Amino acid sequence: MADKSDIFVAYAFSVGDVFIEIDESQRISRIEGALEWIGIDKAQSAIGRPITDFVSADDAVILQSGLSLLGGILRLGPVRVGFGATVDTRRRIGLFLSRLSSNATRTHIVAMSLNRLDGPDAESNAPLADMESFLRRLPDILEEGEKNANSDILVSMLQMNKHMQGRDKQGFERQLAALSLGGKNATELGDGRFALVHEATNEGDAQRLMDTLASTTGQRFESATLDAETLGDGSDAAKALVYSIRKFSEESPDFSLQDLSENYTEKMEDTRKRIQTLRSLLKERQFDIAYQPSSRSAHKRCTMWKRWCALINAAARPMN
C-alpha cells in the first residue's frame, strides 16, 4: 500500500504546479513539480532551506501567520504570495497549507498558479470579496460547512480601532483574505468594518486566528465571532446571520459587536422567527395591497408613477 505522503503528492499534482513538504522547523524536506518555473534548477538546491527564503519579507509574515494556525485547523489557503528562488523568478501563486493530522510535524503545501486559480485577471483581483457577493454566497458556504464533521464554519466581524489607509490597509486586507476560508471569503462591510468566514476545529481557534491577525498586521480591532450552528440547520438560520452582518455594516446600534457577542443567540432566534412569520403571512395572504398614485412636478413636467405598499396586518402583533 502506498505511503500516505505519496498519495498526497499524487493528489497534489492533479490540482497544483509544485508540491512542497516542510519539517517542524519550516525547512523544505521535499519539493517536486514545475521547479524551473519558480527558478529552482534542482530540488536538492532547495532541500534544507527555510521556506521563507523563497518569499519577500512582507509575504513571509503572511505565510508565517498561516503556518502558525495549522494544528487546530488542518488546512488553510490559498495563501497568495510571490514564490521563487530569486526576486526575478518569483511567481504569484496560491499556497494550500495542510497537515494530515493535528499532531503531525510535517506540513504539506500545494502551490498553484494564480492564473489557474483566479483566471486571467488574477494579478488585478482585489484580495477582498465584494460585500454583496460575500453575503449572497454565505448561505451556500454554511450549508457546505455542515457536511464537514471535522470543523465548524464561523463568521467573525471586526471593527478597527483607528482608520487605515495606503500600505497599512492593503497589508491588512491581504492578511485577512489569506486567513479566511479558501483565501477568498473576507469582505469590507464599511469604513473600518470587516467580516470573514473561517474554520475552527477546537475551542479557542477563532480567538487564536484573531490574535494572529492582530500580531502580524500590527492593527488593533474589536471582534465578535458568530456560529450559525447554534441556531440549528436550515436556510432561516443563514438568513438571520446575513441579516445581522448587514445591520452591523449599517452601524445599527442594536447590532454592535458587544451586543452581538452578548446576545447573539437570542437576537438571531428572534430574527429567524420574524423571517418565518413573514413567510407564513405571505403564504396565507394575510395582507392588503394599497394603490397610491403620486405625482411630482419638475421643470414644468409632471411625472406619474405607481407605488405599491404591502400593509402586513399581522406583522405588528407580538410574537409568542
PDB file of C-alpha atoms in Angstrom:
ATOM      1  CA  MET A   1       0.000   0.000   0.000  1.00  0.00           C
ATOM      2  CA  ALA A   2       1.304   3.475  -0.875  1.00  0.00           C
ATOM      3  CA  ASP A   3       2.503   5.769   1.894  1.00  0.00           C
ATOM      4  CA  LYS A   4       0.021   8.490   2.884  1.00  0.00           C
ATOM      5  CA  SER A   5       2.515  11.142   1.866  1.00  0.00           C
ATOM      6  CA  ASP A   6       2.904   9.616  -1.618  1.00  0.00           C
ATOM      7  CA  ILE A   7      -0.860   9.538  -2.040  1.00  0.00           C
ATOM      8  CA  PHE A   8      -0.956  13.200  -1.054  1.00  0.00           C
ATOM      9  CA  VAL A   9       1.742  14.031  -3.627  1.00  0.00           C
ATOM     10  CA  ALA A  10      -0.199  12.238  -6.361  1.00  0.00           C
ATOM     11  CA  TYR A  11      -3.342  14.142  -5.475  1.00  0.00           C
ATOM     12  CA  ALA A  12      -1.433  17.423  -5.206  1.00  0.00           C
ATOM     13  CA  PHE A  13      -0.107  17.145  -8.753  1.00  0.00           C
ATOM     14  CA  SER A  14      -3.625  16.694 -10.084  1.00  0.00           C
ATOM     15  CA  VAL A  15      -4.533  20.179  -8.873  1.00  0.00           C
ATOM     16  CA  GLY A  16      -1.258  22.078  -8.377  1.00  0.00           C
ATOM     17  CA  ASP A  17       2.028  23.012 -10.025  1.00  0.00           C
ATOM     18  CA  VAL A  18       4.523  22.403  -7.216  1.00  0.00           C
ATOM     19  CA  PHE A  19       4.401  20.162  -4.140  1.00  0.00           C
ATOM     20  CA  ILE A  20       6.430  21.124  -1.048  1.00  0.00           C
ATOM     21  CA  GLU A  21       6.886  19.373   2.273  1.00  0.00           C
ATOM     22  CA  ILE A  22       8.433  21.238   5.236  1.00  0.00           C
ATOM     23  CA  ASP A  23       9.514  19.932   8.625  1.00  0.00           C
ATOM     24  CA  GLU A  24       8.660  21.362  12.034  1.00  0.00           C
ATOM     25  CA  SER A  25      11.440  23.956  11.695  1.00  0.00           C
ATOM     26  CA  GLN A  26       9.793  25.106   8.421  1.00  0.00           C
ATOM     27  CA  ARG A  27      12.712  23.907   6.305  1.00  0.00           C
ATOM     28  CA  ILE A  28      11.993  22.234   2.972  1.00  0.00           C
ATOM     29  CA  SER A  29      12.349  18.455   3.186  1.00  0.00           C
ATOM     30  CA  ARG A  30      10.794  17.633  -0.182  1.00  0.00           C
ATOM     31  CA  ILE A  31       9.918  19.625  -3.285  1.00  0.00           C
ATOM     32  CA  GLU A  32       8.689  18.368  -6.652  1.00  0.00           C
ATOM     33  CA  GLY A  33       6.936  19.661  -9.756  1.00  0.00           C
ATOM     34  CA  ALA A  34       7.466  22.595 -12.090  1.00  0.00           C
ATOM     35  CA  LEU A  35      10.611  23.763 -10.305  1.00  0.00           C
ATOM     36  CA  GLU A  36      12.198  25.632 -13.234  1.00  0.00           C
ATOM     37  CA  TRP A  37       9.051  27.763 -13.403  1.00  0.00           C
ATOM     38  CA  ILE A  38       9.945  29.184  -9.979  1.00  0.00           C
ATOM     39  CA  GLY A  39      13.680  29.408 -10.662  1.00  0.00           C
ATOM     40  CA  ILE A  40      14.847  26.216  -8.937  1.00  0.00           C
ATOM     41  CA  ASP A  41      17.210  24.194 -11.162  1.00  0.00           C
ATOM     42  CA  LYS A  42      17.334  21.110  -8.964  1.00  0.00           C
ATOM     43  CA  ALA A  43      15.241  20.041  -5.994  1.00  0.00           C
ATOM     44  CA  GLN A  44      18.371  19.369  -3.943  1.00  0.00           C
ATOM     45  CA  SER A  45      19.304  23.063  -4.007  1.00  0.00           C
ATOM     46  CA  ALA A  46      16.139  23.880  -2.045  1.00  0.00           C
ATOM     47  CA  ILE A  47      16.242  20.981   0.441  1.00  0.00           C
ATOM     48  CA  GLY A  48      17.103  22.126   3.967  1.00  0.00           C
ATOM     49  CA  ARG A  49      16.406  25.802   3.302  1.00  0.00           C
ATOM     50  CA  PRO A  50      13.686  27.714   5.205  1.00  0.00           C
ATOM     51  CA  ILE A  51      10.604  28.140   3.055  1.00  0.00           C
ATOM     52  CA  THR A  52      10.637  31.848   3.879  1.00  0.00           C
ATOM     53  CA  ASP A  53      13.846  32.156   1.786  1.00  0.00           C
ATOM     54  CA  PHE A  54      11.632  31.910  -1.290  1.00  0.00           C
ATOM     55  CA  VAL A  55       9.252  34.800  -0.497  1.00  0.00           C
ATOM     56  CA  SER A  56       9.576  38.514   0.242  1.00  0.00           C
ATOM     57  CA  ALA A  57       9.692  39.856   3.801  1.00  0.00           C
ATOM     58  CA  ASP A  58       6.067  41.025   3.569  1.00  0.00           C
ATOM     59  CA  ASP A  59       4.874  37.695   2.171  1.00  0.00           C
ATOM     60  CA  ALA A  60       6.882  35.839   4.838  1.00  0.00           C
ATOM     61  CA  VAL A  61       4.698  37.468   7.504  1.00  0.00           C
ATOM     62  CA  ILE A  62       1.546  36.269   5.751  1.00  0.00           C
ATOM     63  CA  LEU A  63       2.951  32.777   5.248  1.00  0.00           C
ATOM     64  CA  GLN A  64       4.106  32.516   8.871  1.00  0.00           C
ATOM     65  CA  SER A  65       0.688  33.506  10.172  1.00  0.00           C
ATOM     66  CA  GLY A  66      -0.927  30.754   8.098  1.00  0.00           C
ATOM     67  CA  LEU A  67       1.561  28.145   9.283  1.00  0.00           C
ATOM     68  CA  SER A  68       1.085  29.168  12.907  1.00  0.00           C
ATOM     69  CA  LEU A  69      -2.624  28.396  12.690  1.00  0.00           C
ATOM     70  CA  LEU A  70      -2.138  24.847  11.422  1.00  0.00           C
ATOM     71  CA  GLY A  71      -2.726  22.203  14.051  1.00  0.00           C
ATOM     72  CA  GLY A  72      -6.112  23.226  15.329  1.00  0.00           C
ATOM     73  CA  ILE A  73      -7.013  23.966  11.707  1.00  0.00           C
ATOM     74  CA  LEU A  74      -5.732  21.211   9.420  1.00  0.00           C
ATOM     75  CA  ARG A  75      -5.921  23.132   6.158  1.00  0.00           C
ATOM     76  CA  LEU A  76      -5.654  26.738   5.054  1.00  0.00           C
ATOM     77  CA  GLY A  77      -5.390  28.550   1.761  1.00  0.00           C
ATOM     78  CA  PRO A  78      -4.839  29.630  -0.793  1.00  0.00           C
ATOM     79  CA  VAL A  79      -2.303  31.976   0.805  1.00  0.00           C
ATOM     80  CA  ARG A  80      -1.388  34.295  -2.062  1.00  0.00           C
ATOM     81  CA  VAL A  81       2.336  35.123  -2.201  1.00  0.00           C
ATOM     82  CA  GLY A  82       5.178  35.672  -4.638  1.00  0.00           C
ATOM     83  CA  PHE A  83       7.274  32.489  -4.583  1.00  0.00           C
ATOM     84  CA  GLY A  84      10.584  31.704  -6.263  1.00  0.00           C
ATOM     85  CA  ALA A  85      14.332  31.199  -5.850  1.00  0.00           C
ATOM     86  CA  THR A  86      15.099  34.839  -6.699  1.00  0.00           C
ATOM     87  CA  VAL A  87      13.222  38.119  -6.937  1.00  0.00           C
ATOM     88  CA  ASP A  88      13.231  37.823 -10.747  1.00  0.00           C
ATOM     89  CA  THR A  89      11.793  34.282 -10.748  1.00  0.00           C
ATOM     90  CA  ARG A  90       9.074  34.804  -8.168  1.00  0.00           C
ATOM     91  CA  ARG A  91       5.611  33.940  -9.416  1.00  0.00           C
ATOM     92  CA  ARG A  92       2.320  34.974  -7.879  1.00  0.00           C
ATOM     93  CA  ILE A  93       0.929  31.707  -6.611  1.00  0.00           C
ATOM     94  CA  GLY A  94      -1.582  30.370  -4.121  1.00  0.00           C
ATOM     95  CA  LEU A  95      -0.245  28.091  -1.380  1.00  0.00           C
ATOM     96  CA  PHE A  96      -2.577  25.492   0.113  1.00  0.00           C
ATOM     97  CA  LEU A  97      -1.252  24.503   3.549  1.00  0.00           C
ATOM     98  CA  SER A  98      -2.272  21.299   5.301  1.00  0.00           C
ATOM     99  CA  ARG A  99      -1.314  18.660   7.822  1.00  0.00           C
ATOM    100  CA  LEU A 100      -2.517  15.076   7.702  1.00  0.00           C
ATOM    101  CA  SER A 101      -3.402  15.103  11.416  1.00  0.00           C
ATOM    102  CA  SER A 102      -3.469  17.533  14.340  1.00  0.00           C
ATOM    103  CA  ASN A 103      -0.240  16.096  15.802  1.00  0.00           C
ATOM    104  CA  ALA A 104       1.670  15.868  12.513  1.00  0.00           C
ATOM    105  CA  THR A 105       5.091  17.544  12.496  1.00  0.00           C
ATOM    106  CA  ARG A 106       5.340  17.951   8.731  1.00  0.00           C
ATOM    107  CA  THR A 107       3.350  20.403   6.657  1.00  0.00           C
ATOM    108  CA  HIS A 108       2.345  19.711   3.061  1.00  0.00           C
ATOM    109  CA  ILE A 109       1.996  22.609   0.657  1.00  0.00           C
ATOM    110  CA  VAL A 110       0.454  22.626  -2.806  1.00  0.00           C
ATOM    111  CA  ALA A 111       1.400  25.634  -4.913  1.00  0.00           C
ATOM    112  CA  MET A 112      -0.892  26.661  -7.767  1.00  0.00           C
ATOM    113  CA  SER A 113      -0.536  29.406 -10.345  1.00  0.00           C
ATOM    114  CA  LEU A 114      -2.949  32.257  -9.661  1.00  0.00           C
ATOM    115  CA  ASN A 115      -3.755  32.306 -13.382  1.00  0.00           C
ATOM    116  CA  ARG A 116      -5.240  28.830 -12.986  1.00  0.00           C
ATOM    117  CA  LEU A 117      -6.721  29.631  -9.599  1.00  0.00           C
ATOM    118  CA  ASP A 118      -8.275  33.035 -10.275  1.00  0.00           C
ATOM    119  CA  GLY A 119      -8.351  33.264 -14.059  1.00  0.00           C
ATOM    120  CA  PRO A 120      -6.633  35.736 -16.417  1.00  0.00           C
ATOM    121  CA  ASP A 121      -7.385  38.728 -14.147  1.00  0.00           C
ATOM    122  CA  ALA A 122      -5.517  37.184 -11.190  1.00  0.00           C
ATOM    123  CA  GLU A 123      -2.975  39.995 -10.921  1.00  0.00           C
ATOM    124  CA  SER A 124      -5.631  42.705 -10.694  1.00  0.00           C
ATOM    125  CA  ASN A 125      -8.079  40.902  -8.430  1.00  0.00           C
ATOM    126  CA  ALA A 126      -8.637  42.635  -5.091  1.00  0.00           C
ATOM    127  CA  PRO A 127      -7.943  40.414  -2.048  1.00  0.00           C
ATOM    128  CA  LEU A 128     -11.382  41.039  -0.535  1.00  0.00           C
ATOM    129  CA  ALA A 129     -14.718  39.965  -1.963  1.00  0.00           C
ATOM    130  CA  ASP A 130     -17.444  42.457  -2.800  1.00  0.00           C
ATOM    131  CA  MET A 131     -19.826  42.723   0.171  1.00  0.00           C
ATOM    132  CA  GLU A 132     -22.988  41.803  -1.743  1.00  0.00           C
ATOM    133  CA  SER A 133     -21.250  38.842  -3.364  1.00  0.00           C
ATOM    134  CA  PHE A 134     -19.974  37.738   0.051  1.00  0.00           C
ATOM    135  CA  LEU A 135     -23.443  37.895   1.631  1.00  0.00           C
ATOM    136  CA  ARG A 136     -25.071  36.214  -1.370  1.00  0.00           C
ATOM    137  CA  ARG A 137     -22.846  33.139  -1.216  1.00  0.00           C
ATOM    138  CA  LEU A 138     -22.643  32.908   2.602  1.00  0.00           C
ATOM    139  CA  PRO A 139     -25.681  30.573   2.958  1.00  0.00           C
ATOM    140  CA  ASP A 140     -24.122  28.125   0.474  1.00  0.00           C
ATOM    141  CA  ILE A 141     -20.809  28.209   2.350  1.00  0.00           C
ATOM    142  CA  LEU A 142     -22.572  27.452   5.632  1.00  0.00           C
ATOM    143  CA  GLU A 143     -24.550  24.631   4.030  1.00  0.00           C
ATOM    144  CA  GLU A 144     -21.344  23.054   2.725  1.00  0.00           C
ATOM    145  CA  GLY A 145     -19.753  23.510   6.130  1.00  0.00           C
ATOM    146  CA  GLU A 146     -22.476  21.448   7.780  1.00  0.00           C
ATOM    147  CA  LYS A 147     -21.264  18.425   5.783  1.00  0.00           C
ATOM    148  CA  ASN A 148     -17.775  18.616   7.331  1.00  0.00           C
ATOM    149  CA  ALA A 149     -17.863  16.955  10.744  1.00  0.00           C
ATOM    150  CA  ASN A 150     -14.209  17.760  11.463  1.00  0.00           C
ATOM    151  CA  SER A 151     -14.578  21.518  11.803  1.00  0.00           C
ATOM    152  CA  ASP A 152     -17.058  24.332  12.321  1.00  0.00           C
ATOM    153  CA  ILE A 153     -17.626  27.206   9.926  1.00  0.00           C
ATOM    154  CA  LEU A 154     -17.619  30.520  11.782  1.00  0.00           C
ATOM    155  CA  VAL A 155     -18.138  34.135  10.784  1.00  0.00           C
ATOM    156  CA  SER A 156     -16.162  36.860  12.537  1.00  0.00           C
ATOM    157  CA  MET A 157     -16.875  40.574  12.305  1.00  0.00           C
ATOM    158  CA  LEU A 158     -14.229  43.184  13.023  1.00  0.00           C
ATOM    159  CA  GLN A 159     -14.233  46.876  13.794  1.00  0.00           C
ATOM    160  CA  MET A 160     -10.917  48.723  13.581  1.00  0.00           C
ATOM    161  CA  ASN A 161      -9.804  50.979  16.427  1.00  0.00           C
ATOM    162  CA  LYS A 162      -8.360  53.527  14.022  1.00  0.00           C
ATOM    163  CA  HIS A 163      -8.619  54.486  10.368  1.00  0.00           C
ATOM    164  CA  MET A 164      -6.319  52.611   7.980  1.00  0.00           C
ATOM    165  CA  GLN A 165      -5.073  53.765   4.615  1.00  0.00           C
ATOM    166  CA  GLY A 166      -2.448  53.057   2.000  1.00  0.00           C
ATOM    167  CA  ARG A 167       0.043  50.285   2.664  1.00  0.00           C
ATOM    168  CA  ASP A 168      -1.371  49.508   6.126  1.00  0.00           C
ATOM    169  CA  LYS A 169      -4.852  48.897   4.737  1.00  0.00           C
ATOM    170  CA  GLN A 170      -3.583  46.849   1.799  1.00  0.00           C
ATOM    171  CA  GLY A 171      -1.485  44.671   4.099  1.00  0.00           C
ATOM    172  CA  PHE A 172      -4.367  44.121   6.481  1.00  0.00           C
ATOM    173  CA  GLU A 173      -6.756  43.158   3.669  1.00  0.00           C
ATOM    174  CA  ARG A 174      -4.272  40.682   2.199  1.00  0.00           C
ATOM    175  CA  GLN A 175      -3.740  39.073   5.586  1.00  0.00           C
ATOM    176  CA  LEU A 176      -7.468  38.958   6.306  1.00  0.00           C
ATOM    177  CA  ALA A 177      -8.151  37.245   2.973  1.00  0.00           C
ATOM    178  CA  ALA A 178      -5.308  34.770   3.496  1.00  0.00           C
ATOM    179  CA  LEU A 179      -6.764  33.639   6.832  1.00  0.00           C
ATOM    180  CA  SER A 180     -10.300  33.268   5.510  1.00  0.00           C
ATOM    181  CA  LEU A 181     -11.854  30.051   4.242  1.00  0.00           C
ATOM    182  CA  GLY A 182     -10.472  29.309   0.777  1.00  0.00           C
ATOM    183  CA  GLY A 183      -8.441  32.507   0.885  1.00  0.00           C
ATOM    184  CA  LYS A 184     -11.311  34.485  -0.646  1.00  0.00           C
ATOM    185  CA  ASN A 185     -14.113  34.697   1.907  1.00  0.00           C
ATOM    186  CA  ALA A 186     -13.479  38.032   3.553  1.00  0.00           C
ATOM    187  CA  THR A 187     -15.039  41.398   2.802  1.00  0.00           C
ATOM    188  CA  GLU A 188     -15.098  45.053   3.836  1.00  0.00           C
ATOM    189  CA  LEU A 189     -18.524  45.967   5.194  1.00  0.00           C
ATOM    190  CA  GLY A 190     -17.900  49.676   5.500  1.00  0.00           C
ATOM    191  CA  ASP A 191     -15.260  52.092   6.682  1.00  0.00           C
ATOM    192  CA  GLY A 192     -13.230  50.168   9.249  1.00  0.00           C
ATOM    193  CA  ARG A 193     -15.616  47.198   9.379  1.00  0.00           C
ATOM    194  CA  PHE A 194     -14.817  43.749   8.015  1.00  0.00           C
ATOM    195  CA  ALA A 195     -16.130  40.185   8.039  1.00  0.00           C
ATOM    196  CA  LEU A 196     -14.566  36.830   7.241  1.00  0.00           C
ATOM    197  CA  VAL A 197     -15.587  33.188   7.128  1.00  0.00           C
ATOM    198  CA  HIS A 198     -13.129  30.746   8.688  1.00  0.00           C
ATOM    199  CA  GLU A 199     -12.834  27.249  10.086  1.00  0.00           C
ATOM    200  CA  ALA A 200     -12.341  26.144  13.684  1.00  0.00           C
ATOM    201  CA  THR A 201     -11.634  22.648  14.933  1.00  0.00           C
ATOM    202  CA  ASN A 202     -11.046  23.293  18.626  1.00  0.00           C
ATOM    203  CA  GLU A 203     -12.359  25.759  21.160  1.00  0.00           C
ATOM    204  CA  GLY A 204     -10.164  28.838  21.080  1.00  0.00           C
ATOM    205  CA  ASP A 205      -9.227  28.533  17.397  1.00  0.00           C
ATOM    206  CA  ALA A 206     -11.262  31.626  16.491  1.00  0.00           C
ATOM    207  CA  GLN A 207      -9.543  33.774  19.123  1.00  0.00           C
ATOM    208  CA  ARG A 208      -6.171  32.414  18.057  1.00  0.00           C
ATOM    209  CA  LEU A 209      -6.911  33.497  14.493  1.00  0.00           C
ATOM    210  CA  MET A 210      -7.853  36.998  15.677  1.00  0.00           C
ATOM    211  CA  ASP A 211      -4.668  37.217  17.763  1.00  0.00           C
ATOM    212  CA  THR A 212      -2.590  36.119  14.771  1.00  0.00           C
ATOM    213  CA  LEU A 213      -4.230  38.718  12.541  1.00  0.00           C
ATOM    214  CA  ALA A 214      -3.543  41.456  15.088  1.00  0.00           C
ATOM    215  CA  SER A 215       0.069  40.464  15.746  1.00  0.00           C
ATOM    216  CA  THR A 216       1.057  40.051  12.090  1.00  0.00           C
ATOM    217  CA  THR A 217      -0.548  43.291  10.885  1.00  0.00           C
ATOM    218  CA  GLY A 218       0.094  45.472  13.913  1.00  0.00           C
ATOM    219  CA  GLN A 219      -3.525  46.641  13.774  1.00  0.00           C
ATOM    220  CA  ARG A 220      -5.872  46.809  16.750  1.00  0.00           C
ATOM    221  CA  PHE A 221      -9.546  45.948  16.454  1.00  0.00           C
ATOM    222  CA  GLU A 222     -12.578  44.594  18.270  1.00  0.00           C
ATOM    223  CA  SER A 223     -14.227  41.415  17.027  1.00  0.00           C
ATOM    224  CA  ALA A 224     -17.186  39.109  17.515  1.00  0.00           C
ATOM    225  CA  THR A 225     -17.380  35.540  16.221  1.00  0.00           C
ATOM    226  CA  LEU A 226     -20.753  34.084  15.295  1.00  0.00           C
ATOM    227  CA  ASP A 227     -21.638  30.425  14.860  1.00  0.00           C
ATOM    228  CA  ALA A 228     -24.695  29.733  12.701  1.00  0.00           C
ATOM    229  CA  GLU A 229     -24.815  26.159  14.026  1.00  0.00           C
ATOM    230  CA  THR A 230     -26.065  27.443  17.385  1.00  0.00           C
ATOM    231  CA  LEU A 231     -29.358  28.172  15.626  1.00  0.00           C
ATOM    232  CA  GLY A 232     -29.560  24.743  14.027  1.00  0.00           C
ATOM    233  CA  ASP A 233     -29.745  23.811  10.368  1.00  0.00           C
ATOM    234  CA  GLY A 234     -31.789  25.440   7.658  1.00  0.00           C
ATOM    235  CA  SER A 235     -31.918  28.488   5.435  1.00  0.00           C
ATOM    236  CA  ASP A 236     -33.579  30.694   8.044  1.00  0.00           C
ATOM    237  CA  ALA A 237     -30.537  30.427  10.317  1.00  0.00           C
ATOM    238  CA  ALA A 238     -28.321  31.529   7.433  1.00  0.00           C
ATOM    239  CA  LYS A 239     -30.681  34.393   6.568  1.00  0.00           C
ATOM    240  CA  ALA A 240     -30.621  35.540  10.197  1.00  0.00           C
ATOM    241  CA  LEU A 241     -26.827  35.573  10.115  1.00  0.00           C
ATOM    242  CA  VAL A 242     -26.748  37.516   6.842  1.00  0.00           C
ATOM    243  CA  TYR A 243     -29.237  39.986   8.333  1.00  0.00           C
ATOM    244  CA  SER A 244     -27.059  40.541  11.412  1.00  0.00           C
ATOM    245  CA  ILE A 245     -23.970  41.175   9.254  1.00  0.00           C
ATOM    246  CA  ARG A 246     -25.883  43.665   7.120  1.00  0.00           C
ATOM    247  CA  LYS A 247     -27.156  45.511  10.199  1.00  0.00           C
ATOM    248  CA  PHE A 248     -23.622  45.631  11.597  1.00  0.00           C
ATOM    249  CA  SER A 249     -22.415  47.113   8.304  1.00  0.00           C
ATOM    250  CA  GLU A 250     -25.111  49.799   8.643  1.00  0.00           C
ATOM    251  CA  GLU A 251     -23.827  50.613  12.148  1.00  0.00           C
ATOM    252  CA  SER A 252     -27.190  49.760  13.715  1.00  0.00           C
ATOM    253  CA  PRO A 253     -26.964  50.398  17.485  1.00  0.00           C
ATOM    254  CA  ASP A 254     -28.745  47.100  18.194  1.00  0.00           C
ATOM    255  CA  PHE A 255     -26.088  45.180  16.254  1.00  0.00           C
ATOM    256  CA  SER A 256     -22.855  46.453  17.757  1.00  0.00           C
ATOM    257  CA  LEU A 257     -20.047  43.970  18.339  1.00  0.00           C
ATOM    258  CA  GLN A 258     -20.710  43.985  22.070  1.00  0.00           C
ATOM    259  CA  ASP A 259     -24.415  43.387  21.561  1.00  0.00           C
ATOM    260  CA  LEU A 260     -23.769  40.562  19.115  1.00  0.00           C
ATOM    261  CA  SER A 261     -21.207  38.955  21.426  1.00  0.00           C
ATOM    262  CA  GLU A 262     -23.502  39.008  24.425  1.00  0.00           C
ATOM    263  CA  ASN A 263     -26.919  38.454  22.853  1.00  0.00           C
ATOM    264  CA  TYR A 264     -26.225  36.764  19.542  1.00  0.00           C
ATOM    265  CA  THR A 265     -28.260  33.593  20.050  1.00  0.00           C
ATOM    266  CA  GLU A 266     -31.282  35.456  21.416  1.00  0.00           C
ATOM    267  CA  LYS A 267     -31.132  38.150  18.726  1.00  0.00           C
ATOM    268  CA  MET A 268     -30.727  35.691  15.873  1.00  0.00           C
ATOM    269  CA  GLU A 269     -33.514  33.462  17.161  1.00  0.00           C
ATOM    270  CA  ASP A 270     -35.812  36.490  17.201  1.00  0.00           C
ATOM    271  CA  THR A 271     -34.729  37.404  13.663  1.00  0.00           C
ATOM    272  CA  ARG A 272     -35.315  33.866  12.453  1.00  0.00           C
ATOM    273  CA  LYS A 273     -38.810  33.865  13.970  1.00  0.00           C
ATOM    274  CA  ARG A 274     -39.597  37.112  12.167  1.00  0.00           C
ATOM    275  CA  ILE A 275     -38.480  35.588   8.876  1.00  0.00           C
ATOM    276  CA  GLN A 276     -40.697  32.573   9.490  1.00  0.00           C
ATOM    277  CA  THR A 277     -43.642  34.810  10.431  1.00  0.00           C
ATOM    278  CA  LEU A 278     -43.284  36.937   7.289  1.00  0.00           C
ATOM    279  CA  ARG A 279     -43.065  33.809   5.154  1.00  0.00           C
ATOM    280  CA  SER A 280     -46.248  32.500   6.760  1.00  0.00           C
ATOM    281  CA  LEU A 281     -48.061  35.798   6.200  1.00  0.00           C
ATOM    282  CA  LEU A 282     -47.151  35.829   2.534  1.00  0.00           C
ATOM    283  CA  LYS A 283     -48.100  32.200   2.081  1.00  0.00           C
ATOM    284  CA  GLU A 284     -51.506  32.667   3.721  1.00  0.00           C
ATOM    285  CA  ARG A 285     -52.036  36.056   2.018  1.00  0.00           C
ATOM    286  CA  GLN A 286     -52.659  37.819   5.319  1.00  0.00           C
ATOM    287  CA  PHE A 287     -52.015  41.299   3.903  1.00  0.00           C
ATOM    288  CA  ASP A 288     -53.705  44.076   1.945  1.00  0.00           C
ATOM    289  CA  ILE A 289     -52.379  45.790  -1.190  1.00  0.00           C
ATOM    290  CA  ALA A 290     -52.946  49.528  -1.459  1.00  0.00           C
ATOM    291  CA  TYR A 291     -52.530  51.550  -4.660  1.00  0.00           C
ATOM    292  CA  GLN A 292     -51.252  55.060  -4.080  1.00  0.00           C
ATOM    293  CA  PRO A 293     -50.680  57.318  -7.090  1.00  0.00           C
ATOM    294  CA  SER A 294     -48.079  60.023  -6.567  1.00  0.00           C
ATOM    295  CA  SER A 295     -47.104  62.999  -8.648  1.00  0.00           C
ATOM    296  CA  ARG A 296     -44.056  65.224  -8.818  1.00  0.00           C
ATOM    297  CA  SER A 297     -43.511  68.391 -10.821  1.00  0.00           C
ATOM    298  CA  ALA A 298     -40.049  69.356 -12.034  1.00  0.00           C
ATOM    299  CA  HIS A 299     -39.297  71.955 -14.728  1.00  0.00           C
ATOM    300  CA  LYS A 300     -42.988  72.061 -15.670  1.00  0.00           C
ATOM    301  CA  ARG A 301     -43.045  68.324 -16.250  1.00  0.00           C
ATOM    302  CA  CYS A 302     -45.316  66.065 -14.322  1.00  0.00           C
ATOM    303  CA  THR A 303     -44.186  62.529 -13.603  1.00  0.00           C
ATOM    304  CA  MET A 304     -46.617  59.840 -12.542  1.00  0.00           C
ATOM    305  CA  TRP A 305     -45.665  56.522 -11.104  1.00  0.00           C
ATOM    306  CA  LYS A 306     -47.198  53.746  -9.121  1.00  0.00           C
ATOM    307  CA  ARG A 307     -46.178  52.891  -5.595  1.00  0.00           C
ATOM    308  CA  TRP A 308     -47.353  49.610  -4.190  1.00  0.00           C
ATOM    309  CA  CYS A 309     -47.422  49.277  -0.421  1.00  0.00           C
ATOM    310  CA  ALA A 310     -47.767  45.913   1.277  1.00  0.00           C
ATOM    311  CA  LEU A 311     -49.586  46.500   4.567  1.00  0.00           C
ATOM    312  CA  ILE A 312     -48.840  43.395   6.610  1.00  0.00           C
ATOM    313  CA  ASN A 313     -51.785  43.324   9.020  1.00  0.00           C
ATOM    314  CA  ALA A 314     -50.409  40.822  11.438  1.00  0.00           C
ATOM    315  CA  ALA A 315     -46.772  41.918  11.335  1.00  0.00           C
ATOM    316  CA  ALA A 316     -47.187  44.280  14.252  1.00  0.00           C
ATOM    317  CA  ARG A 317     -48.606  41.594  16.506  1.00  0.00           C
ATOM    318  CA  PRO A 318     -46.225  40.485  19.256  1.00  0.00           C
ATOM    319  CA  MET A 319     -44.765  37.054  18.557  1.00  0.00           C
ATOM    320  CA  ASN A 320     -45.205  34.263  21.070  1.00  0.00           C
TER     321      ASN A 320
END
